XYZ file of C-alpha atoms in Angstrom:
706
model
C 12.791 -9.034 6.761
C 10.615 -7.384 10.509
C 9.453 -4.185 10.037
C 9.259 -2.920 13.837
C 10.638 0.172 16.069
C 11.565 -1.922 18.586
C 10.321 -5.495 21.155
C 8.300 -2.515 22.320
C 6.640 -0.762 20.161
C 5.778 -4.079 18.133
C 3.178 -5.553 19.937
C 1.819 -1.966 20.640
C 1.673 -1.426 16.861
C -0.400 -4.382 17.094
C -3.536 -3.138 18.903
C -3.736 -0.780 15.503
C -2.721 -3.938 12.637
C -5.402 -5.784 14.496
C -8.983 -5.061 13.725
C -9.252 -1.537 16.340
C -11.973 -1.210 19.586
C -11.363 -3.143 22.365
C -11.704 -0.319 24.601
C -15.279 -0.595 26.600
C -17.422 2.483 27.535
C -16.511 5.336 30.503
C -18.747 5.633 31.866
C -21.841 3.390 32.713
C -23.848 0.740 30.254
C -27.345 2.529 31.253
C -25.297 5.956 29.888
C -24.496 5.004 26.371
C -26.101 5.878 23.771
C -26.101 2.975 21.313
C -25.564 3.317 17.322
C -26.483 1.439 14.233
C -28.369 3.200 11.613
C -27.785 6.421 9.932
C -30.640 8.288 11.129
C -28.704 7.597 14.916
C -25.405 8.711 14.098
C -26.813 11.753 12.362
C -28.634 12.285 15.568
C -25.505 13.243 16.885
C -26.108 16.494 16.138
C -28.699 17.569 18.606
C -26.554 16.161 22.112
C -22.944 16.910 20.962
C -21.570 15.627 24.832
C -22.949 12.690 24.476
C -21.860 9.175 24.901
C -21.792 6.930 22.683
C -20.767 3.401 21.148
C -21.202 1.659 17.552
C -22.947 -1.024 17.237
C -22.249 -1.995 13.732
C -20.500 -1.495 10.528
C -22.667 1.413 9.278
C -22.287 1.884 5.138
C -23.382 4.797 3.839
C -22.933 4.053 0.959
C -26.485 4.458 -0.970
C -28.078 6.685 1.827
C -25.274 9.820 0.715
C -25.367 8.838 -3.014
C -26.334 11.625 -5.568
C -30.010 11.910 -4.548
C -30.282 9.749 -1.642
C -31.434 9.832 1.664
C -29.556 11.902 3.884
C -27.379 13.855 0.910
C -26.644 16.910 1.644
C -27.302 19.144 -1.480
C -26.035 17.139 -3.705
C -22.850 16.507 -1.524
C -22.868 13.603 0.124
C -22.129 12.947 3.646
C -22.406 16.397 5.882
C -19.964 16.681 9.030
C -21.111 15.594 12.500
C -21.530 19.463 13.901
C -21.567 21.238 10.394
C -24.642 22.391 11.120
C -25.632 22.920 7.495
C -22.384 25.888 6.368
C -19.643 23.251 7.253
C -19.379 24.518 10.127
C -17.154 23.384 12.577
C -19.016 22.912 15.761
C -17.894 21.218 18.397
C -18.429 17.240 19.334
C -17.513 17.268 22.868
C -18.580 13.792 24.044
C -17.005 9.926 23.268
C -17.137 8.279 20.297
C -16.564 4.749 20.582
C -16.197 2.502 17.187
C -16.346 -0.795 18.962
C -13.902 -2.069 15.941
C -16.507 -1.189 13.945
C -16.197 0.699 10.059
C -17.899 3.610 7.724
C -18.520 2.586 4.336
C -18.915 4.240 1.945
C -18.618 7.951 3.361
C -19.018 10.413 0.324
C -17.887 13.854 0.921
C -17.843 15.877 -2.330
C -18.237 19.949 -1.620
C -20.141 21.516 -5.646
C -22.274 23.126 -3.607
C -21.789 25.952 -0.235
C -24.800 26.707 1.481
C -25.671 29.823 2.085
C -23.744 31.344 4.852
C -20.544 28.758 5.063
C -16.998 30.421 5.349
C -14.063 27.308 5.934
C -15.298 23.968 4.812
C -14.884 21.191 7.558
C -14.934 17.718 6.444
C -15.006 14.803 7.983
C -16.843 12.300 9.786
C -16.913 14.355 12.245
C -16.780 17.949 11.677
C -14.622 19.265 15.038
C -13.944 16.869 17.506
C -13.096 18.410 21.563
C -13.776 15.070 22.995
C -12.995 11.766 23.099
C -13.285 9.397 19.481
C -11.642 6.161 20.045
C -11.560 2.378 17.485
C -13.181 3.720 14.416
C -12.277 2.770 10.921
C -12.535 4.867 7.765
C -12.899 1.911 4.712
C -11.872 3.025 1.406
C -14.605 2.826 -0.765
C -15.591 6.140 1.003
C -13.359 9.629 -0.256
C -13.408 13.641 0.848
C -12.196 15.458 -1.597
C -13.137 20.138 -1.738
C -12.638 21.489 1.998
C -10.488 23.417 3.795
C -9.378 21.263 6.515
C -10.246 17.842 6.166
C -9.676 14.031 8.008
C -10.923 10.483 8.012
C -12.232 10.906 11.360
C -12.337 14.454 11.888
C -11.436 18.211 9.751
C -10.513 20.217 13.288
C -9.581 17.898 16.298
C -8.603 19.682 20.153
C -9.055 16.644 21.778
C -7.779 12.728 21.572
C -8.270 10.243 19.017
C -7.112 6.648 19.899
C -7.685 3.153 17.430
C -8.788 5.165 14.462
C -7.793 4.327 11.210
C -8.391 5.955 7.790
C -8.650 3.667 4.173
C -10.038 6.715 2.076
C -8.665 8.934 0.020
C -8.193 12.753 0.921
C -7.968 15.757 -0.323
C -8.085 19.631 0.479
C -7.303 23.140 -0.412
C -4.875 23.531 2.341
C -5.070 20.873 5.644
C -5.126 17.145 4.770
C -4.555 14.681 7.154
C -5.620 10.561 7.121
C -6.857 10.985 10.237
C -7.500 14.783 10.859
C -7.234 17.917 8.815
C -5.403 19.820 11.470
C -4.679 18.661 15.107
C -4.019 20.389 18.657
C -5.086 17.500 21.014
C -3.224 14.179 20.646
C -3.132 11.093 18.222
C -2.282 7.112 19.520
C -2.839 4.209 18.128
C -3.818 5.167 14.713
C -2.924 4.494 11.148
C -3.861 5.959 7.520
C -3.679 3.882 4.397
C -5.394 6.133 1.481
C -3.599 8.789 -0.481
C -3.723 11.939 1.104
C -3.297 15.425 -1.074
C -3.414 19.085 -0.700
C -2.645 22.132 -1.615
C -0.176 23.621 1.936
C -0.334 20.387 4.510
C -0.509 16.867 4.088
C 0.188 14.909 6.438
C -0.717 11.038 7.003
C -1.571 11.545 10.434
C -2.579 15.302 10.340
C -1.670 17.781 8.029
C -1.047 19.986 10.173
C -0.481 20.037 14.223
C -0.428 22.579 17.206
C 0.893 21.709 20.572
C -0.237 17.789 19.844
C 1.369 14.905 20.435
C 1.612 11.552 17.967
C 1.929 8.118 19.753
C 2.111 4.730 18.269
C 0.573 6.103 14.333
C 1.702 5.012 11.031
C 1.133 5.763 7.271
C 1.281 3.831 4.402
C -0.309 5.716 1.893
C 0.688 8.365 -0.608
C 1.627 12.181 1.239
C 1.781 14.835 -1.609
C 1.673 18.623 -1.648
C 1.598 21.396 -4.044
C 0.040 24.497 -5.534
C 1.079 27.414 -2.436
C 5.073 29.292 -2.262
C 5.288 27.114 1.246
C 3.730 23.487 1.180
C 4.315 21.021 4.054
C 4.390 16.929 2.770
C 4.969 14.750 6.126
C 4.639 10.651 6.138
C 2.855 11.500 10.182
C 1.973 15.012 9.570
C 3.144 17.725 7.356
C 3.896 20.844 9.663
C 3.870 20.380 13.694
C 4.018 23.089 16.487
C 5.575 21.865 20.233
C 4.574 18.478 20.553
C 6.161 15.515 20.565
C 5.901 12.103 18.056
C 6.869 9.560 19.536
C 7.014 4.957 17.886
C 5.970 5.921 14.962
C 7.062 5.500 11.413
C 6.079 5.519 7.053
C 6.411 3.066 4.859
C 4.012 5.227 2.398
C 5.964 8.026 -0.175
C 5.833 11.627 0.360
C 5.742 14.249 -2.458
C 6.303 18.163 -2.518
C 6.559 19.600 -5.141
C 5.904 23.365 -6.466
C 6.265 25.299 -10.338
C 5.554 27.955 -9.568
C 5.362 30.915 -12.747
C 5.410 34.890 -12.644
C 6.100 33.819 -8.688
C 9.449 34.423 -6.692
C 10.159 32.006 -4.636
C 8.728 28.385 -3.413
C 9.498 26.627 -0.763
C 8.513 22.919 -0.288
C 9.093 19.864 2.540
C 8.896 17.079 2.931
C 9.959 14.259 5.414
C 9.137 10.672 6.223
C 7.113 11.237 9.346
C 7.286 15.575 9.471
C 7.848 17.831 6.430
C 8.240 21.107 8.935
C 9.377 19.860 12.531
C 8.683 21.894 15.840
C 8.193 17.986 18.064
C 11.078 16.706 19.414
C 10.643 13.306 17.481
C 11.336 10.442 19.220
C 12.262 5.893 18.029
C 10.628 6.868 14.912
C 11.388 5.447 10.864
C 10.545 5.996 7.420
C 10.904 3.462 4.803
C 9.219 5.524 1.822
C 10.826 7.455 -0.984
C 11.202 11.700 -0.076
C 10.527 13.643 -3.078
C 11.371 17.838 -2.434
C 11.012 19.492 -5.621
C 10.571 23.561 -6.929
C 10.426 25.319 -10.308
C 10.522 28.864 -9.839
C 10.658 30.602 -13.221
C 9.366 34.642 -13.065
C 9.613 37.869 -16.215
C 10.004 41.404 -15.096
C 8.700 44.365 -16.580
C 8.408 46.640 -13.990
C 10.705 50.469 -14.385
C 13.930 50.678 -12.262
C 13.196 47.403 -10.827
C 15.314 44.648 -10.694
C 14.131 41.403 -10.348
C 15.367 37.990 -8.319
C 13.595 34.294 -7.711
C 15.060 31.802 -5.212
C 14.284 28.212 -4.903
C 14.605 25.924 -2.335
C 14.165 22.777 -1.913
C 13.885 21.067 1.784
C 14.279 17.049 2.189
C 15.070 14.497 5.040
C 14.282 10.449 5.994
C 12.787 12.303 9.093
C 12.027 15.759 8.779
C 12.540 18.461 5.865
C 13.648 20.703 8.789
C 13.770 21.282 11.912
C 13.881 22.764 15.309
C 13.532 20.422 18.199
C 14.830 17.259 19.173
C 15.537 14.021 16.452
C 16.491 10.855 18.449
C 16.719 7.400 18.346
C 15.564 7.315 14.717
C 15.982 6.346 11.310
C 15.929 6.423 7.501
C 15.748 3.413 4.657
C 13.595 5.704 1.514
C 15.461 7.177 -1.125
C 15.372 10.827 -0.956
C 15.889 13.276 -3.783
C 15.582 17.462 -3.605
C 15.374 19.461 -6.493
C 15.666 23.076 -7.195
C 15.649 25.167 -10.648
C 15.157 28.950 -10.164
C 14.624 31.135 -13.607
C 14.711 35.060 -13.600
C 14.472 37.214 -17.107
C 14.435 41.364 -16.554
C 12.249 42.562 -19.339
C 12.476 45.614 -18.625
C 13.670 48.052 -21.133
C 14.139 52.114 -21.707
C 14.450 54.596 -24.222
C 14.376 57.066 -23.127
C 16.971 58.764 -21.116
C 19.840 59.413 -23.051
C 22.711 59.170 -22.001
C 24.546 55.700 -20.747
C 22.807 52.931 -18.515
C 22.239 49.684 -17.545
C 19.045 48.271 -16.862
C 17.625 46.681 -13.424
C 19.585 43.631 -13.116
C 18.107 40.084 -12.532
C 19.183 36.976 -10.349
C 17.766 33.202 -9.859
C 19.629 31.617 -7.154
C 18.461 27.699 -6.398
C 19.071 25.737 -3.101
C 18.172 22.740 -1.735
C 19.222 21.270 1.995
C 18.971 17.351 1.812
C 19.320 15.349 4.450
C 19.038 11.202 5.393
C 17.484 12.158 9.012
C 17.063 16.035 8.305
C 17.489 18.131 5.501
C 17.879 21.323 7.299
C 18.514 21.344 10.988
C 17.843 24.735 12.614
C 17.800 24.019 16.140
C 17.450 21.430 18.445
C 20.094 18.551 18.654
C 19.906 14.995 17.098
C 21.087 11.869 18.571
C 21.910 7.790 18.221
C 19.911 8.226 14.363
C 21.300 5.913 10.914
C 20.855 6.584 7.117
C 20.975 3.123 4.847
C 19.722 5.446 0.958
C 22.108 7.622 -1.284
C 20.514 11.421 -1.863
C 19.750 12.448 -5.208
C 20.300 15.738 -5.801
C 19.871 18.347 -9.120
C 20.187 22.253 -9.006
C 19.604 24.922 -12.246
C 19.622 28.530 -12.223
C 19.412 31.139 -15.071
C 18.613 34.817 -15.193
C 18.818 37.036 -17.868
C 18.435 41.281 -18.271
C 18.684 43.751 -20.580
C 21.743 46.112 -20.840
C 21.041 49.649 -22.961
C 24.437 51.689 -24.119
C 24.801 54.765 -26.310
C 26.978 56.040 -27.902
C 27.880 59.653 -29.248
C 27.958 60.379 -32.995
C 29.781 63.174 -32.501
C 32.033 64.002 -29.015
C 31.274 67.169 -29.662
C 28.469 67.224 -30.873
C 25.169 69.850 -29.122
C 22.531 68.728 -29.697
C 23.079 65.196 -27.853
C 21.805 63.534 -30.656
C 23.312 58.895 -29.503
C 23.155 55.753 -31.441
C 22.540 52.802 -28.806
C 23.151 49.157 -28.421
C 20.918 46.963 -26.698
C 21.928 43.126 -26.135
C 20.096 41.053 -23.205
C 22.893 39.846 -20.701
C 22.958 37.048 -18.652
C 22.332 38.380 -15.243
C 23.608 36.678 -11.681
C 22.943 32.855 -10.766
C 23.625 30.497 -8.137
C 23.615 27.550 -6.459
C 23.615 25.375 -3.191
C 23.812 21.923 -2.357
C 23.262 21.254 1.305
C 23.345 17.677 1.322
C 24.926 15.640 4.133
C 24.370 11.559 5.457
C 22.516 12.353 8.331
C 22.041 16.615 7.905
C 21.790 18.489 4.890
C 23.026 22.072 7.166
C 23.328 22.629 10.817
C 23.192 25.592 12.763
C 24.778 25.265 15.920
C 23.472 21.749 15.989
C 24.670 19.157 18.954
C 25.313 15.498 15.638
C 26.428 12.519 18.156
C 25.918 9.005 18.058
C 24.884 9.091 14.494
C 26.253 6.799 11.770
C 25.718 7.199 7.553
C 25.686 3.941 5.330
C 24.116 6.230 1.864
C 25.759 8.662 -1.036
C 25.619 12.330 0.407
C 28.411 15.286 -1.003
C 29.036 15.148 2.717
C 29.246 11.744 5.350
C 27.162 13.053 7.899
C 26.234 17.458 8.153
C 25.956 18.621 4.689
C 27.062 22.831 5.602
C 26.517 25.022 8.777
C 28.509 24.720 12.195
C 26.786 22.259 13.629
C 29.275 19.848 15.943
C 29.961 16.180 15.319
C 30.866 13.758 17.636
C 30.590 10.147 17.943
C 29.492 10.052 14.600
C 31.344 7.298 11.600
C 30.013 7.045 7.940
C 30.712 4.724 5.370
C 33.485 5.716 3.392
C 33.395 5.950 0.130
C 30.159 7.758 1.465
C 30.828 11.270 1.090
C 33.550 13.468 2.038
C 34.814 14.204 5.743
C 33.629 16.137 8.754
C 35.282 16.837 11.973
C 34.286 14.537 14.719
C 32.984 11.684 12.028
C 35.388 8.488 10.916
C 35.092 7.281 7.661
C 34.133 2.782 8.009
C 34.669 0.483 5.465
C 31.743 -1.640 5.150
C 33.498 -3.899 6.851
C 34.079 -2.104 9.815
C 30.957 -0.772 10.631
C 29.580 -4.418 11.364
C 32.183 -5.274 13.515
C 31.366 -3.291 17.258
C 35.381 -3.266 17.785
C 35.256 -0.259 15.588
C 33.110 2.514 16.469
C 34.251 2.648 20.368
C 32.396 5.557 20.680
C 28.532 3.530 20.662
C 27.505 2.000 24.009
C 26.610 -0.825 22.349
C 25.001 -2.224 26.646
C 22.390 0.383 26.143
C 21.430 1.715 22.799
C 23.204 0.079 19.477
C 23.387 -4.073 18.962
C 24.915 -5.977 15.836
C 22.642 -8.702 15.145
C 24.984 -11.673 12.917
C 22.073 -13.579 12.472
C 19.896 -11.862 10.354
C 20.270 -9.142 7.139
C 21.262 -6.317 8.700
C 24.140 -6.377 10.064
C 24.990 -3.088 10.668
C 24.497 -1.538 13.968
C 20.676 -1.080 15.296
C 18.947 0.693 17.255
C 17.774 -1.232 20.736
C 14.487 0.932 21.454
C 14.289 0.864 17.577
C 14.523 -2.301 15.948
C 13.993 -2.769 12.421
C 15.260 -7.117 12.746
C 15.799 -9.529 15.514
C 18.106 -12.278 15.948
C 17.095 -15.689 16.280
C 18.408 -18.500 17.074
C 16.745 -21.710 15.564
C 15.446 -24.546 18.604
C 14.261 -26.494 16.339
C 12.807 -27.730 12.827
C 8.752 -29.384 12.141
C 8.854 -31.495 8.341
C 5.111 -31.458 6.728
C 5.881 -34.577 4.727
C 6.263 -34.271 1.136
C 3.271 -35.714 -2.123
C 5.013 -38.446 -2.904
C 6.716 -40.791 0.389
C 6.186 -44.328 -1.549
C 8.700 -44.752 -5.134
C 9.457 -47.849 -7.453
C 13.160 -48.798 -7.877
C 15.190 -46.230 -10.267
C 12.718 -43.116 -9.389
C 14.691 -40.181 -7.420
C 13.456 -38.530 -4.567
C 10.874 -35.648 -5.254
C 11.143 -32.761 -2.187
C 7.448 -31.228 -4.154
C 4.749 -30.113 -1.359
C 6.785 -30.786 1.611
C 7.507 -27.621 4.252
C 9.846 -27.032 6.609
C 8.796 -25.128 9.355
C 12.233 -23.500 12.129
C 10.617 -23.172 15.275
C 13.032 -20.111 17.170
C 13.896 -18.607 20.787
C 11.605 -15.627 20.239
C 8.718 -17.154 20.291
C 8.040 -17.226 16.450
C 7.978 -19.414 13.607
C 8.432 -19.588 10.370
C 9.080 -21.317 6.707
C 13.127 -22.250 5.357
C 13.798 -22.408 1.998
C 17.533 -23.408 2.609
C 17.539 -26.147 4.372
C 19.635 -29.439 2.995
C 18.444 -33.105 2.579
C 20.705 -36.562 2.650
C 19.394 -39.955 2.585
C 17.748 -41.090 -0.855
C 19.441 -43.653 -1.976
C 17.062 -45.720 -4.077
C 17.705 -49.163 -2.460
C 14.960 -50.957 -1.835
C 13.159 -50.963 1.128
C 12.548 -47.783 4.066
C 15.424 -44.906 2.958
C 15.353 -42.538 5.919
C 15.697 -38.734 4.665
C 17.169 -36.345 7.477
C 16.522 -32.035 6.266
C 19.012 -30.366 7.721
C 18.823 -26.415 9.086
C 22.320 -25.387 10.256
C 22.288 -27.565 13.683
C 19.135 -28.994 13.680
C 17.769 -31.596 11.929
C 14.962 -33.492 11.465
C 13.950 -37.610 9.291
C 11.618 -38.869 7.886
C 11.732 -41.918 5.754
C 10.058 -43.234 3.002
C 9.852 -46.554 0.819
C 11.754 -47.849 -1.975
C 9.665 -50.680 -3.916
C 10.397 -53.984 -6.620
C 7.593 -53.482 -9.324
C 5.725 -57.353 -9.816
C 3.149 -57.800 -11.505
C -0.344 -56.862 -11.119
C -2.937 -58.720 -9.300
C -6.883 -59.061 -10.122
C -8.839 -59.195 -7.286
C -12.247 -57.782 -8.813
C -13.139 -58.055 -12.774
C -14.675 -55.932 -14.570
C -17.828 -56.434 -16.261
C -20.301 -54.563 -19.178
C -20.918 -52.017 -16.552
C -18.896 -51.456 -12.982
C -15.041 -50.917 -13.291
C -12.473 -53.958 -11.887
C -9.610 -53.067 -9.991
C -6.463 -54.406 -9.660
C -3.269 -54.167 -7.331
C 0.173 -53.970 -7.264
C 2.684 -55.778 -4.952
C 6.660 -54.707 -3.861
C 8.072 -58.424 -4.636
C 10.817 -57.314 -1.836
C 8.523 -56.615 0.831
C 5.005 -57.151 0.017
C 3.038 -53.800 0.250
C 0.968 -52.693 -1.899
C 2.234 -50.156 -3.905
C -0.239 -48.734 -6.608
C -4.066 -49.739 -7.115
C -6.242 -49.003 -10.380
C -8.864 -49.256 -11.967
C -9.982 -51.474 -14.819
C -11.968 -50.164 -16.837
C -15.543 -51.717 -17.552
C -16.064 -53.485 -20.339
C -19.482 -52.350 -22.134
C -22.491 -54.151 -23.625
C -21.760 -56.606 -26.291
C -24.421 -55.939 -28.643
C -26.657 -58.425 -30.396
C -29.432 -57.114 -33.278
C -33.445 -58.383 -32.094
C -34.667 -58.917 -35.082
C -39.061 -57.248 -35.480
C -41.447 -59.124 -37.664
C -43.928 -56.962 -39.708
C -47.846 -56.464 -38.649
C -50.185 -58.482 -39.756
C -54.208 -57.996 -40.634
C -54.718 -60.259 -36.626
C -51.340 -60.149 -35.534
C -49.307 -57.440 -33.611
C -45.710 -57.514 -34.892
C -42.396 -55.849 -33.491
C -39.509 -52.577 -34.039
C -35.834 -53.988 -34.120
C -33.923 -53.950 -30.692
C -30.874 -54.684 -29.361
C -29.427 -56.423 -25.743
C -26.276 -57.872 -24.281
C -25.571 -60.923 -25.268
C -22.903 -61.114 -22.390
C -25.452 -59.795 -19.709
C -28.558 -59.904 -21.045
C -29.668 -56.334 -20.682
C -32.394 -55.239 -22.921
C -30.451 -51.796 -24.474
C -32.990 -51.380 -26.826
C -36.298 -52.296 -26.095
C -38.530 -53.671 -28.925
C -41.954 -52.424 -29.682
C -44.961 -54.172 -30.602
C -47.074 -52.746 -34.147
C -50.864 -53.226 -33.655
C -52.501 -55.868 -36.329
C -53.575 -54.147 -39.585
C -57.434 -55.243 -39.258
C -59.045 -56.574 -42.492
C -59.808 -54.424 -45.215
C -62.788 -55.947 -47.200
C -63.640 -56.299 -50.748
C -66.679 -54.083 -51.266
C -68.776 -56.156 -53.885
C -70.808 -59.158 -51.745
C -70.627 -62.711 -53.127
C -74.243 -64.479 -53.504
C -73.290 -68.434 -52.648
C -77.256 -68.705 -51.914
C -80.142 -68.008 -53.583
C -83.209 -66.689 -51.766
C -86.494 -69.158 -52.721
C -89.389 -68.397 -51.702
C -89.714 -69.928 -47.940
C -86.247 -69.800 -47.626
C -83.318 -67.168 -46.778
C -80.485 -67.122 -49.361
C -76.962 -66.081 -48.152
C -73.758 -64.113 -49.140
C -70.797 -63.007 -48.600
C -67.413 -60.575 -48.477
C -63.708 -61.593 -48.268
C -60.964 -59.088 -46.844
C -59.000 -58.370 -49.554
C -55.435 -58.362 -48.260
């Protein structure tokens, strides 16, 4: 299913999905200060109004590791503008990342310098200028500050075409791009986990008067801890701005478990937790959860105890006081509130009939497919497709004490008393609707709902509902809304109040069969123009074999200039008969053909005889058409070994060792080695063969003993 807000938005978001950075510096080339190293990056502190351009990725991993050259007090990178105390001196210049990224940026505040107050963490502490075309990669991490964002902690300038993939965690304001913003953020996205104790957003934790355009979030967003918390796929809480063409597919979770506290207010929304900005052309596909548990006990004399557990949850907003238009939700929704009150105060001194101070526990949830609680503004041309889950529970108790006279006329007022723990006041309220959980004098128009809810459109309040529809099995009826069956909700004729010329469209050739918003399309209808076929691995067969489509790829070409692999095609034409078989691939009304050949195998013909050391080759030809069917190797025969007997060496003649050779090709396999002659070994005694005389020599000899 194609995930796009609209044809226009899809094209705009391409700027974000691909590596960012195609915008050149605004100033003249000789005014640009080029940055290539971490030292040059840090040197921005000395000229916070300069015009900078990043020339390459900067890997900080080793430099900001503990003990590294740029490790600030063991805490890692010191944000630009920190001034050594994690402050927020504003950057007022221009920084063009040129599509490059920061790698391994570690910021973990374990040791705070003297003079540190509020802690601002990010690549920049504070941006009041322009930052664009920059990324923070997933090996980076930022935590333990008050304001935290991957690009900057605090923003009052412009941020565009930037992304964050580093996990972010703070005590108050957390955002993938910035923690707090009163500026504009455009074409940015976050893919990381964002956590805070109070304000969490995929793009920004808290926004005051700024705009968000063409942004999205895929990371998980969560807030917990404070009595009031805000979590949103784009922003945790907004004031006086606009959110246009944004979406969220990450899970958003606001969870509060408060003990010895009288109330809790978690807000969770796919786009914004608590919204005071106009929202247009946005959608959510992530799971949204708002969960509140309040438990409190009290022993203060004569003091009653009342606790409240609220939960605000919506596919687009948990609560909103501004217009929401052209939006939809396809994410699961859960709102849960639990309250416990236990008043343990006892009074043992007053000898009169007396009841102890009371206790009350109240659990209230607001949950809607689009907005949990629409306080003001309008909701128009929106829809919800997912079921809504709810849970509420309240328990309270306190002590009663009643004195009973021992004697009706006892002048000493001597009393017995009994003490009982009894239930206090409890209430639960579920405000649940397919579009809004509750609305207060709000106009809800041109909307429909498919998800299970208590009410089909609006759960509670006096909202004015017009031209709305809901699935007849999805919830109770609302005045101004019409129940339809699933089949009817797929037909224009059954929704006569919808503007199908300008606002809505139903595509029959898509998986989603219900109305879609023309300016916020989730799936575009397309028509098949032609198909291409990549041939299967096997195109030659022997008679009797079955057709094998393995390796075949069918690709469709559509009228929206897209291509797509197709698996639901039909095959025909393979008969197994000798000769060419024409194979037809059919998809709807489109087809493509190719052929395979069926052969009748004859006998193998040896075209090269193998030798002792070389392989031979044989070929198989079809007796029907004479075509070559197969070629196979014939293994080499190997040598036929014959032993060449050796001989022993003598005193005067050399010998030979045993050897061998191939009797077929005469190749020597084991070469015979020469054994040297042994040489004579003479007897020790000489033998006289002629005795000497007075006038002539004698003669003696000595023979070899071998």
